[in-house]
Structures are given as C-alpha cells and as structure tokens.
Amino acid sequence: MRGGTVAVIGGSIAGCAVATAVARAGAGQVVVLERTSGRLEDRGVGLCVHDERAVELRASGALPEGIAAHPLRRRRWVVRDDAEGPGGRLIWQQPFPFHSYHWGLLWRGLRESVPAAVVYRQGEAVTAVEAAGTCAGTAEGEADRARVRLAGGSVERYDLVVGADGYRSVVRGALCADSRPHYAGYVCWRGNVDAARLDELGGLADPFPEAVTTVCFRGGTCVVYRIPGPGGPRVNWVLYAAPPQDGQLRLDDPTSFPPGALTPGLAEHLDALLEREFPPYWQRALALTDPADTFVQPIYDLEAARTAGGRLLLAGDAASVVRPHNTSGAAKALQDATALADGWRRSDSFEELLDGYHRARGAAGRELVALARRLGRAQVERTPAWAAMDGDGMAAWWRGQLDGAPGIGGRAMAP
C-alpha cells in the first residue's frame, strides 16, 4: 500500500515508534495527537529490554542507535538475614541479559527519529473515536474512514487510527468497549535516586552495577537496578506489595499517584514496610529517594478482545496491559510498530493489514499477559517461604512460573 492518512493517538514510546514505522512503510500523511502539553522526557522511570529483542528491534529500525543504556548481566535474589550482614543473604543468582533505559531518554531518542514529514501535535486531547462504517450521517466517500473527535469539538477523519494511548485507551473503548483493565490486587511503589548518593551509605558506592537485585519478603518483591539518567547514573527500584487497607487508594478504576503526590499516610506505609522487611542496606538505599521521585501505581492487566478492526488498531498498552514482572513492555510496543510496518508493506488493503495485525499481535499480547499473571502470583500474591529456599529450589520455582515459556522479556517475532 502507498498513501493514506494515519492518526496515531498518543505520542509516547509506542506512538513515536508507530508513527515512524508507518511513515517509512509508505503512509501518505501521519499525524500524532498527544494530549500532554508538557515535557514527556521528564518521566524518569526505568525499564529494561532483553538483549536479543534489542538486536532484532535495531535491525528493524524500531530501536534507534545511540540511546543511552546500561548493561545488566545477572539477577540476584536476596532475603533479610541479620546474621549475613546489611546486604542480606543471597539465595539465588540467574543470568539476566538485558539493558536498562531511562524512560525519558528512550522517548527522546524515538521522538528524534520520527521523520520530519510526520505532524506531531501536543496538547491535543482526543475525547472520542468512531470506527469506520459506524458514523451516522457520514458523507459519501467517507464511510470507510474513522473519525477522531478532539477536546475542542472538531472532528478529523483518517484512513487508519492507531491507538497508542495507553491502558486507558480511548481507541480501545471504540473498538472493544468491554475490554477494560482488571486490578491485580496489589500495587507497585516506584522511585529512583542519584546513584552517587549511595556514597552516603558507606562501603562501595555501587556494589552490584551490572545486576538486578531482587529483595524478597513475605507478600512481595522489590527489584533494584541501575539506569542511565540525564544527569548521570541513577538507581531505579520497583516494589510490589499489597496496598494499605485504610482506603487511601481508590482502585476501582485505573489510576496512579504520580511522583510527588504521595500522601503522608502512604509515605509512612512505605517507610514501615522497608524497615520491617528489607535488609538494612537496601532499606537505607531506597529511603534516599526524594518524595518528588516516588509514586505508587496499582497493577492492572488486560487482554483486548480485538486489536484491529473498523480502521482502528491498537498498539502498546492500549492493546494489552501486561504486569511489569515480565520486563517486556517497551519491547512489545516496538514489536507492535515493527509488525504494523511489515504488514503495511505486504498488504494490498487496509482490511488485509488489520486482519493480519490482529492475528499476529493479538496472540503475542495474550501470551505476555498470561506469563505476567503467573509471575505476579508467584512473586507477590503467593510468595514462597523465601528464607527456606536454596538455589535448586529457586530454579525449580522459576521454571514453574515460566511453564514452558523461554524466559521473560518477550519472544522473538515470527519471520
């Protein structure tokens, strides 16, 4: 196919990747509609991409060269054991062939790679989307185009509308309204801190620079790893646990407490959990995090009933919300963009493109959601007696979570 107009709703990682992919594949006009008017690169959370996925995505052009990344080689699982010292007791190590990224730096690299012909409009909130063939009163020749309604009231028509608008996707609401995120029963606390501040703890400033350390405790886990940052290396952490049961969090609808918005009660709950469950070194390391860099996010997952149809298509978290344990979110979004571009080049019509995309990426999303659910149950909802585990026991426990999957981080794309 050549030509056609495409609207990409959402201009973050998935949106930038999709816009670049379809523009390079031959779309005639590509418009990105991003609701945020501020600086997206200020988002400072960390993420990881499996080394094999990174090689594939660089080869496809979805992952630009030159974006700062930090190599990770192993994953350490530790428990609190005061007899073993402040760092806790190591119960298992496993290979971890990933590189970590700073969300804002990754987004900036993707944004800078978007072709100049793509129109990127910030501050454009989309309030509704209508699939092709469902628009009452559509003029002749417009029936096979989707409609996008903006917050100001104007309506725009496109040959294809891609929802890259996250877990609260407006586009998904138009394509499959009954597919909504489901709360997993626990939350993640997130934060990051300047790695140089570890000097305040004494000893080595960065004791495990190429490792992910997983702190294990009853009812949860916390992963701690280094990421690059705009001002130098940072220590990123993600702590999974049940929320306080005092009504501080409303979890009936997808939500989060953004950085700097923690209530005093939530901050006290986190401090008490760290003091009670963590080895002293890791408790003090996380306590260095500035409140402005700390937030809490309830965990949800979702499988969209359809990922494409009616000239609408879903990518990234709009298509499937995967619990973060699988370490696959960024790779999956870039794979969606790659699959869309490949399908565009092979297809003779939008209908063929949409059908092929749904068959390929719908299945991939369902597989990731299922694996992440198993990981969440084992690492948060039904944790083992960590202190009694040894290397052999941990290895068997891990294989049980994978249940035949080759590992975490996502699968290779089908050729």
Coordinates of C-alpha atoms in Angstrom, one line a residue:
M1 CA 0.0 0.0 0.0
R2 CA 1.1 3.6 -0.7
G3 CA -0.5 6.7 0.7
G4 CA -3.4 7.0 3.1
T5 CA -3.9 9.2 6.2
V6 CA -3.0 7.8 9.6
A7 CA -3.7 9.3 13.0
V8 CA -1.6 8.0 16.0
I9 CA -3.4 8.7 19.2
G10 CA -0.7 9.1 21.9
G11 CA 2.9 10.3 21.4
S12 CA 4.9 8.5 23.9
I13 CA 7.1 5.4 23.2
A14 CA 4.5 3.3 21.3
G15 CA 3.2 6.4 19.5
C16 CA 6.6 7.6 18.3
A17 CA 7.5 4.1 17.2
V18 CA 4.3 3.6 15.3
A19 CA 4.4 7.0 13.6
T20 CA 8.0 6.3 12.4
A21 CA 7.1 2.8 11.2
V22 CA 4.1 3.7 9.1
A23 CA 5.7 6.8 7.7
R24 CA 8.7 4.7 6.5
A25 CA 6.4 2.0 5.2
G26 CA 4.6 4.3 2.8
A27 CA 1.7 6.2 4.6
G28 CA 0.9 9.4 2.8
Q29 CA 0.2 11.6 5.9
V30 CA 0.9 10.7 9.5
V31 CA -0.4 12.8 12.4
V32 CA 0.4 12.2 16.1
L33 CA -2.1 13.5 18.6
E34 CA -0.5 13.7 22.1
R35 CA -2.7 15.0 24.9
T36 CA 0.1 16.2 27.2
S37 CA 1.5 19.6 26.5
G38 CA 4.4 19.3 28.9
R39 CA 7.8 17.7 28.6
L40 CA 7.4 13.9 28.2
E41 CA 11.2 13.4 28.6
D42 CA 10.8 14.4 32.3
R43 CA 9.3 11.0 33.1
G44 CA 12.2 9.3 34.9
V45 CA 11.2 5.7 35.5
G46 CA 13.4 2.9 34.4
L47 CA 12.7 0.0 32.1
C48 CA 14.6 -2.9 30.5
V49 CA 14.9 -4.5 27.1
H50 CA 16.2 -8.0 26.6
D51 CA 19.4 -8.0 24.6
E52 CA 18.0 -10.4 21.9
R53 CA 14.9 -8.2 21.4
A54 CA 17.1 -5.1 21.2
V55 CA 19.2 -6.7 18.4
E56 CA 16.0 -7.5 16.4
L57 CA 14.5 -4.1 17.0
R58 CA 17.6 -2.2 16.0
A59 CA 17.7 -4.3 12.8
S60 CA 14.1 -3.4 12.0
G61 CA 14.8 0.3 12.7
A62 CA 12.3 0.4 15.6
L63 CA 15.0 1.0 18.2
P64 CA 17.3 3.8 17.1
E65 CA 21.1 3.6 17.7
G66 CA 22.8 5.8 20.3
I67 CA 20.2 5.8 23.1
A68 CA 21.9 5.6 26.5
A69 CA 21.5 2.1 28.1
H70 CA 23.1 0.3 31.0
P71 CA 24.2 -3.3 30.7
L72 CA 22.7 -5.9 33.1
R73 CA 24.1 -9.4 33.3
R74 CA 22.7 -11.2 36.4
R75 CA 19.8 -11.2 38.8
R76 CA 20.4 -11.6 42.5
W77 CA 17.6 -12.8 44.8
V78 CA 18.2 -11.8 48.5
V79 CA 16.4 -12.1 51.8
R80 CA 16.8 -10.2 55.0
D81 CA 19.1 -12.2 57.3
D82 CA 20.8 -10.1 60.0
A83 CA 23.4 -12.7 60.6
E84 CA 24.6 -12.3 57.0
G85 CA 25.1 -8.5 57.2
P86 CA 23.3 -5.4 56.0
G87 CA 23.0 -6.6 52.4
G88 CA 21.0 -9.6 53.3
R89 CA 21.5 -13.3 52.3
L90 CA 21.9 -14.3 48.6
I91 CA 19.5 -17.2 47.9
W92 CA 19.9 -17.5 44.1
Q93 CA 21.5 -15.9 41.0
Q94 CA 20.4 -16.2 37.4
P95 CA 21.5 -14.8 34.1
F96 CA 19.8 -11.5 33.1
P97 CA 20.8 -10.5 29.6
F98 CA 19.1 -7.1 29.5
H99 CA 20.0 -3.4 29.1
S100 CA 18.2 -0.8 31.2
Y101 CA 16.9 2.6 30.0
H102 CA 15.6 5.8 31.4
W103 CA 12.1 6.3 30.0
G104 CA 12.6 9.9 29.1
L105 CA 15.9 9.3 27.3
L106 CA 14.4 6.4 25.4
W107 CA 11.4 8.5 24.4
R108 CA 13.7 11.4 23.3
G109 CA 15.6 9.0 21.0
L110 CA 12.4 7.7 19.5
R111 CA 10.9 11.2 19.1
E112 CA 14.1 12.5 17.4
S113 CA 13.8 9.6 14.9
V114 CA 10.3 10.4 13.8
P115 CA 10.5 11.6 10.2
A116 CA 10.1 15.3 9.7
A117 CA 7.1 14.7 7.5
V118 CA 5.1 13.4 10.5
V119 CA 3.0 16.1 12.1
Y120 CA 3.4 15.8 15.9
R121 CA 0.7 17.8 17.8
Q122 CA 1.0 18.2 21.5
G123 CA -1.9 19.4 23.8
E124 CA -4.4 17.6 21.5
A125 CA -6.7 15.6 23.7
V126 CA -8.9 13.0 21.9
T127 CA -12.3 12.6 23.6
A128 CA -13.9 10.0 21.2
V129 CA -13.1 7.8 18.3
E130 CA -15.6 6.2 15.9
A131 CA -14.8 3.2 13.8
A132 CA -15.3 3.2 10.0
G133 CA -18.8 2.2 9.0
T134 CA -20.4 3.3 12.3
C135 CA -20.6 7.0 11.8
A136 CA -24.2 8.2 11.3
G137 CA -24.6 10.9 8.7
T138 CA -21.3 10.2 7.1
A139 CA -20.8 11.9 3.7
E140 CA -20.4 9.9 0.6
G141 CA -16.9 8.6 0.2
E142 CA -16.2 8.9 4.0
A143 CA -17.9 5.7 5.2
D144 CA -14.6 3.7 5.2
R145 CA -12.7 6.3 7.3
A146 CA -12.5 6.5 11.1
R147 CA -13.4 9.7 12.9
V148 CA -11.5 11.4 15.7
R149 CA -13.1 14.0 18.0
L150 CA -10.9 16.5 19.8
A151 CA -11.5 18.2 23.1
G152 CA -12.2 21.5 21.3
G153 CA -15.1 19.8 19.4
S154 CA -13.6 19.5 16.0
V155 CA -13.7 16.1 14.1
E156 CA -11.0 14.7 11.9
R157 CA -11.2 11.8 9.5
Y158 CA -8.5 9.3 8.8
D159 CA -8.0 6.1 6.8
L160 CA -6.5 4.5 9.8
V161 CA -6.5 5.4 13.5
V162 CA -3.8 3.8 15.8
G163 CA -4.5 3.8 19.5
A164 CA -1.1 4.2 21.2
D165 CA -2.9 5.9 24.1
G166 CA -2.1 3.5 27.0
Y167 CA -4.1 1.5 29.4
R168 CA -7.0 4.0 29.5
S169 CA -7.2 4.0 25.7
V170 CA -10.0 5.9 24.0
V171 CA -9.4 4.0 20.8
R172 CA -9.8 0.6 22.6
G173 CA -13.1 1.9 24.0
A174 CA -14.3 2.4 20.5
L175 CA -13.0 -0.9 19.2
C176 CA -13.9 -3.3 22.1
A177 CA -15.7 -1.3 24.9
D178 CA -16.0 -4.4 27.1
S179 CA -12.2 -4.9 27.3
R180 CA -11.1 -3.0 30.4
P181 CA -8.1 -3.3 32.7
H182 CA -8.5 -5.5 35.7
Y183 CA -6.9 -4.8 39.1
A184 CA -4.5 -7.5 40.1
G185 CA -4.9 -7.0 43.9
Y186 CA -1.6 -5.3 44.6
V187 CA 0.4 -2.2 43.7
C188 CA 3.9 -1.2 42.8
W189 CA 5.8 1.6 44.5
R190 CA 8.4 3.1 42.2
G191 CA 11.3 5.5 42.6
N192 CA 14.8 6.4 41.5
V193 CA 17.7 8.1 43.1
D194 CA 21.0 9.6 42.0
A195 CA 23.5 6.7 42.2
A196 CA 26.1 8.9 43.7
R197 CA 24.0 9.2 46.8
L198 CA 24.9 5.6 47.7
D199 CA 28.1 7.0 49.0
E200 CA 26.1 8.2 52.0
L201 CA 25.6 4.5 53.0
G202 CA 29.3 3.8 53.3
G203 CA 31.2 0.9 51.6
L204 CA 31.0 0.6 47.8
A205 CA 29.0 3.3 46.1
D206 CA 27.5 0.8 43.6
P207 CA 28.0 -2.7 45.0
F208 CA 26.3 -4.5 42.1
P209 CA 26.4 -2.3 39.0
E210 CA 25.6 -5.0 36.4
A211 CA 23.0 -6.8 38.5
V212 CA 19.3 -6.5 39.3
T213 CA 18.9 -7.2 43.0
T214 CA 15.5 -8.6 43.9
V215 CA 14.7 -8.2 47.6
C216 CA 12.3 -10.9 48.7
F217 CA 9.8 -10.7 51.6
R218 CA 6.5 -12.2 52.6
G219 CA 3.9 -10.9 50.2
G220 CA 6.1 -9.2 47.8
T221 CA 9.4 -8.5 46.0
C222 CA 11.4 -5.4 45.0
V223 CA 13.7 -5.1 42.0
V224 CA 16.6 -2.6 42.2
Y225 CA 18.9 -1.8 39.3
R226 CA 20.9 0.9 37.8
I227 CA 19.7 3.1 34.8
P228 CA 21.3 5.9 32.9
G229 CA 19.9 9.4 33.6
P230 CA 20.1 12.8 32.1
G231 CA 22.4 13.9 34.9
G232 CA 24.3 10.7 35.4
P233 CA 23.6 7.1 36.6
R234 CA 20.5 6.5 38.8
V235 CA 19.3 3.7 40.9
N236 CA 15.8 2.6 39.9
W237 CA 13.5 0.5 42.1
V238 CA 10.1 -1.1 41.8
L239 CA 8.5 -2.7 44.9
Y240 CA 5.4 -4.9 44.6
A241 CA 3.2 -5.5 47.6
A242 CA -0.4 -5.2 48.8
P243 CA -1.7 -1.7 49.4
P244 CA -2.6 -0.2 52.7
Q245 CA -6.1 -1.3 53.7
D246 CA -7.2 2.0 55.1
G247 CA -9.0 3.4 52.0
Q248 CA -6.1 5.7 50.9
L249 CA -6.2 4.2 47.4
R250 CA -9.2 4.0 45.1
L251 CA -8.6 1.0 42.9
D252 CA -12.0 0.6 41.1
D253 CA -10.7 2.5 38.1
P254 CA -7.2 2.5 36.5
T255 CA -5.2 5.2 38.4
S256 CA -1.9 6.1 40.0
F257 CA -0.4 8.5 42.4
P258 CA 2.2 10.4 40.3
P259 CA 5.6 11.4 41.5
G260 CA 5.4 13.9 44.3
A261 CA 1.7 13.1 45.1
L262 CA 2.1 10.6 47.8
T263 CA 0.0 11.4 50.9
P264 CA 1.8 11.4 54.3
G265 CA -0.1 8.2 55.1
L266 CA 1.2 6.4 52.0
A267 CA 4.7 7.6 52.7
E268 CA 4.6 6.3 56.2
H269 CA 3.2 2.9 55.0
L270 CA 6.2 2.6 52.6
D271 CA 8.7 3.5 55.3
A272 CA 7.3 0.9 57.7
L273 CA 7.4 -1.8 55.1
L274 CA 11.1 -1.1 54.2
E275 CA 12.1 -1.0 57.9
R276 CA 10.2 -4.2 58.7
E277 CA 11.1 -6.4 55.7
F278 CA 14.3 -5.2 53.9
P279 CA 17.9 -5.9 54.6
P280 CA 19.3 -2.7 56.2
Y281 CA 21.5 -1.7 53.2
W282 CA 18.6 -1.8 50.8
Q283 CA 16.2 -0.2 53.2
R284 CA 18.6 2.8 53.5
A285 CA 19.2 2.9 49.8
L286 CA 15.5 3.2 48.9
A287 CA 15.0 5.7 51.7
L288 CA 17.3 8.1 49.9
T289 CA 14.7 8.6 47.2
D290 CA 13.2 12.1 47.2
P291 CA 9.5 12.2 47.7
A292 CA 9.3 14.0 44.3
D293 CA 10.7 10.9 42.7
T294 CA 8.4 8.4 44.4
F295 CA 5.0 7.2 43.4
V296 CA 2.6 4.3 43.7
Q297 CA 0.8 2.6 40.8
P298 CA -1.8 -0.1 41.2
I299 CA -1.2 -3.1 38.9
Y300 CA -3.6 -4.0 36.2
D301 CA -3.7 -6.3 33.3
L302 CA -5.9 -6.6 30.2
E303 CA -6.3 -8.6 27.0
A304 CA -8.2 -6.7 24.3
A305 CA -10.9 -8.8 22.6
R306 CA -9.6 -7.3 19.3
T307 CA -6.5 -5.4 18.4
A308 CA -7.7 -4.2 15.0
G309 CA -11.0 -3.6 13.0
G310 CA -13.1 -0.8 11.5
R311 CA -10.0 1.1 10.5
L312 CA -8.9 1.2 14.2
L313 CA -5.7 -0.5 15.5
L314 CA -4.2 -0.9 19.0
A315 CA -0.5 -0.8 19.9
G316 CA 1.5 -1.0 23.1
D317 CA -0.5 -0.8 26.4
A318 CA -3.7 0.1 24.5
A319 CA -3.7 -3.4 23.1
S320 CA -2.6 -5.4 26.2
V321 CA -1.7 -4.3 29.7
V322 CA 1.0 -6.7 31.0
R323 CA 2.1 -6.7 34.6
P324 CA 5.7 -5.3 34.8
H325 CA 7.2 -8.6 36.1
N326 CA 7.7 -9.8 32.5
T327 CA 10.0 -6.9 31.6
S328 CA 8.5 -6.7 28.2
G329 CA 6.5 -3.5 27.9
A330 CA 8.9 -1.4 25.8
A331 CA 9.9 -4.3 23.6
K332 CA 6.3 -5.2 23.0
A333 CA 5.4 -1.7 21.9
L334 CA 8.3 -1.5 19.5
Q335 CA 7.4 -5.0 18.2
D336 CA 3.9 -3.8 17.5
A337 CA 5.3 -0.9 15.5
T338 CA 7.5 -3.3 13.5
A339 CA 4.6 -5.7 12.8
L340 CA 2.5 -2.8 11.6
A341 CA 5.2 -1.7 9.2
D342 CA 5.8 -5.2 7.9
G343 CA 2.1 -5.8 7.4
W344 CA 1.8 -2.5 5.6
R345 CA 4.4 -3.5 3.1
R346 CA 2.8 -6.9 2.5
S347 CA -0.9 -5.9 2.3
D348 CA -3.0 -4.7 -0.6
S349 CA -5.7 -3.1 1.5
F350 CA -6.3 -1.7 5.0
E351 CA -8.6 -4.7 5.7
E352 CA -5.8 -7.2 4.9
L353 CA -3.5 -5.1 7.1
L354 CA -5.9 -5.1 10.1
D355 CA -6.7 -8.8 9.9
G356 CA -3.0 -9.8 9.7
Y357 CA -2.0 -7.5 12.5
H358 CA -4.7 -8.8 14.8
R359 CA -3.8 -12.4 14.2
A360 CA -0.1 -11.8 14.9
R361 CA -0.1 -9.2 17.7
G362 CA -3.3 -10.3 19.5
A363 CA -1.8 -13.7 20.2
A364 CA 1.5 -12.2 21.3
G365 CA -0.3 -9.9 23.8
R366 CA -2.3 -12.8 25.3
E367 CA 0.8 -14.8 25.8
L368 CA 2.5 -12.0 27.6
V369 CA -0.5 -11.3 29.9
A370 CA -0.7 -14.9 30.9
L371 CA 3.0 -15.2 31.7
A372 CA 3.0 -12.0 33.7
R373 CA 0.0 -13.2 35.7
R374 CA 1.9 -16.3 36.7
L375 CA 4.9 -14.2 37.7
G376 CA 2.7 -11.9 39.8
R377 CA 1.1 -14.8 41.6
A378 CA 4.4 -16.4 42.5
Q379 CA 6.3 -13.2 43.4
V380 CA 3.6 -11.2 45.2
E381 CA 0.2 -13.0 45.7
R382 CA 1.5 -16.4 46.8
T383 CA 5.1 -15.9 47.7
P384 CA 7.1 -19.0 48.9
A385 CA 8.9 -19.2 52.2
W386 CA 11.9 -17.3 50.8
A387 CA 14.3 -17.9 53.7
A388 CA 14.0 -21.6 53.3
M389 CA 14.7 -21.6 49.6
D390 CA 18.1 -22.7 48.1
G391 CA 19.4 -22.5 44.6
D392 CA 17.8 -25.7 43.3
G393 CA 14.5 -24.8 44.9
M394 CA 14.6 -21.4 43.3
A395 CA 15.4 -22.7 39.9
A396 CA 12.5 -25.2 40.0
W397 CA 10.2 -22.4 41.3
W398 CA 11.2 -20.2 38.4
R399 CA 10.6 -23.0 35.8
G400 CA 7.1 -23.4 37.3
Q401 CA 6.4 -19.7 36.6
L402 CA 7.6 -19.9 33.0
D403 CA 5.5 -23.0 32.3
G404 CA 7.3 -23.7 29.1
A405 CA 8.0 -20.1 28.0
P406 CA 11.6 -19.5 27.0
G407 CA 12.1 -16.7 29.5
I408 CA 10.9 -13.1 30.3
G409 CA 11.4 -10.1 28.2
G410 CA 9.2 -11.2 25.3
R411 CA 9.5 -13.6 22.4
A412 CA 11.2 -13.1 19.1
M413 CA 8.8 -12.0 16.4
A414 CA 7.8 -14.5 13.8
P415 CA 9.6 -14.0 10.5

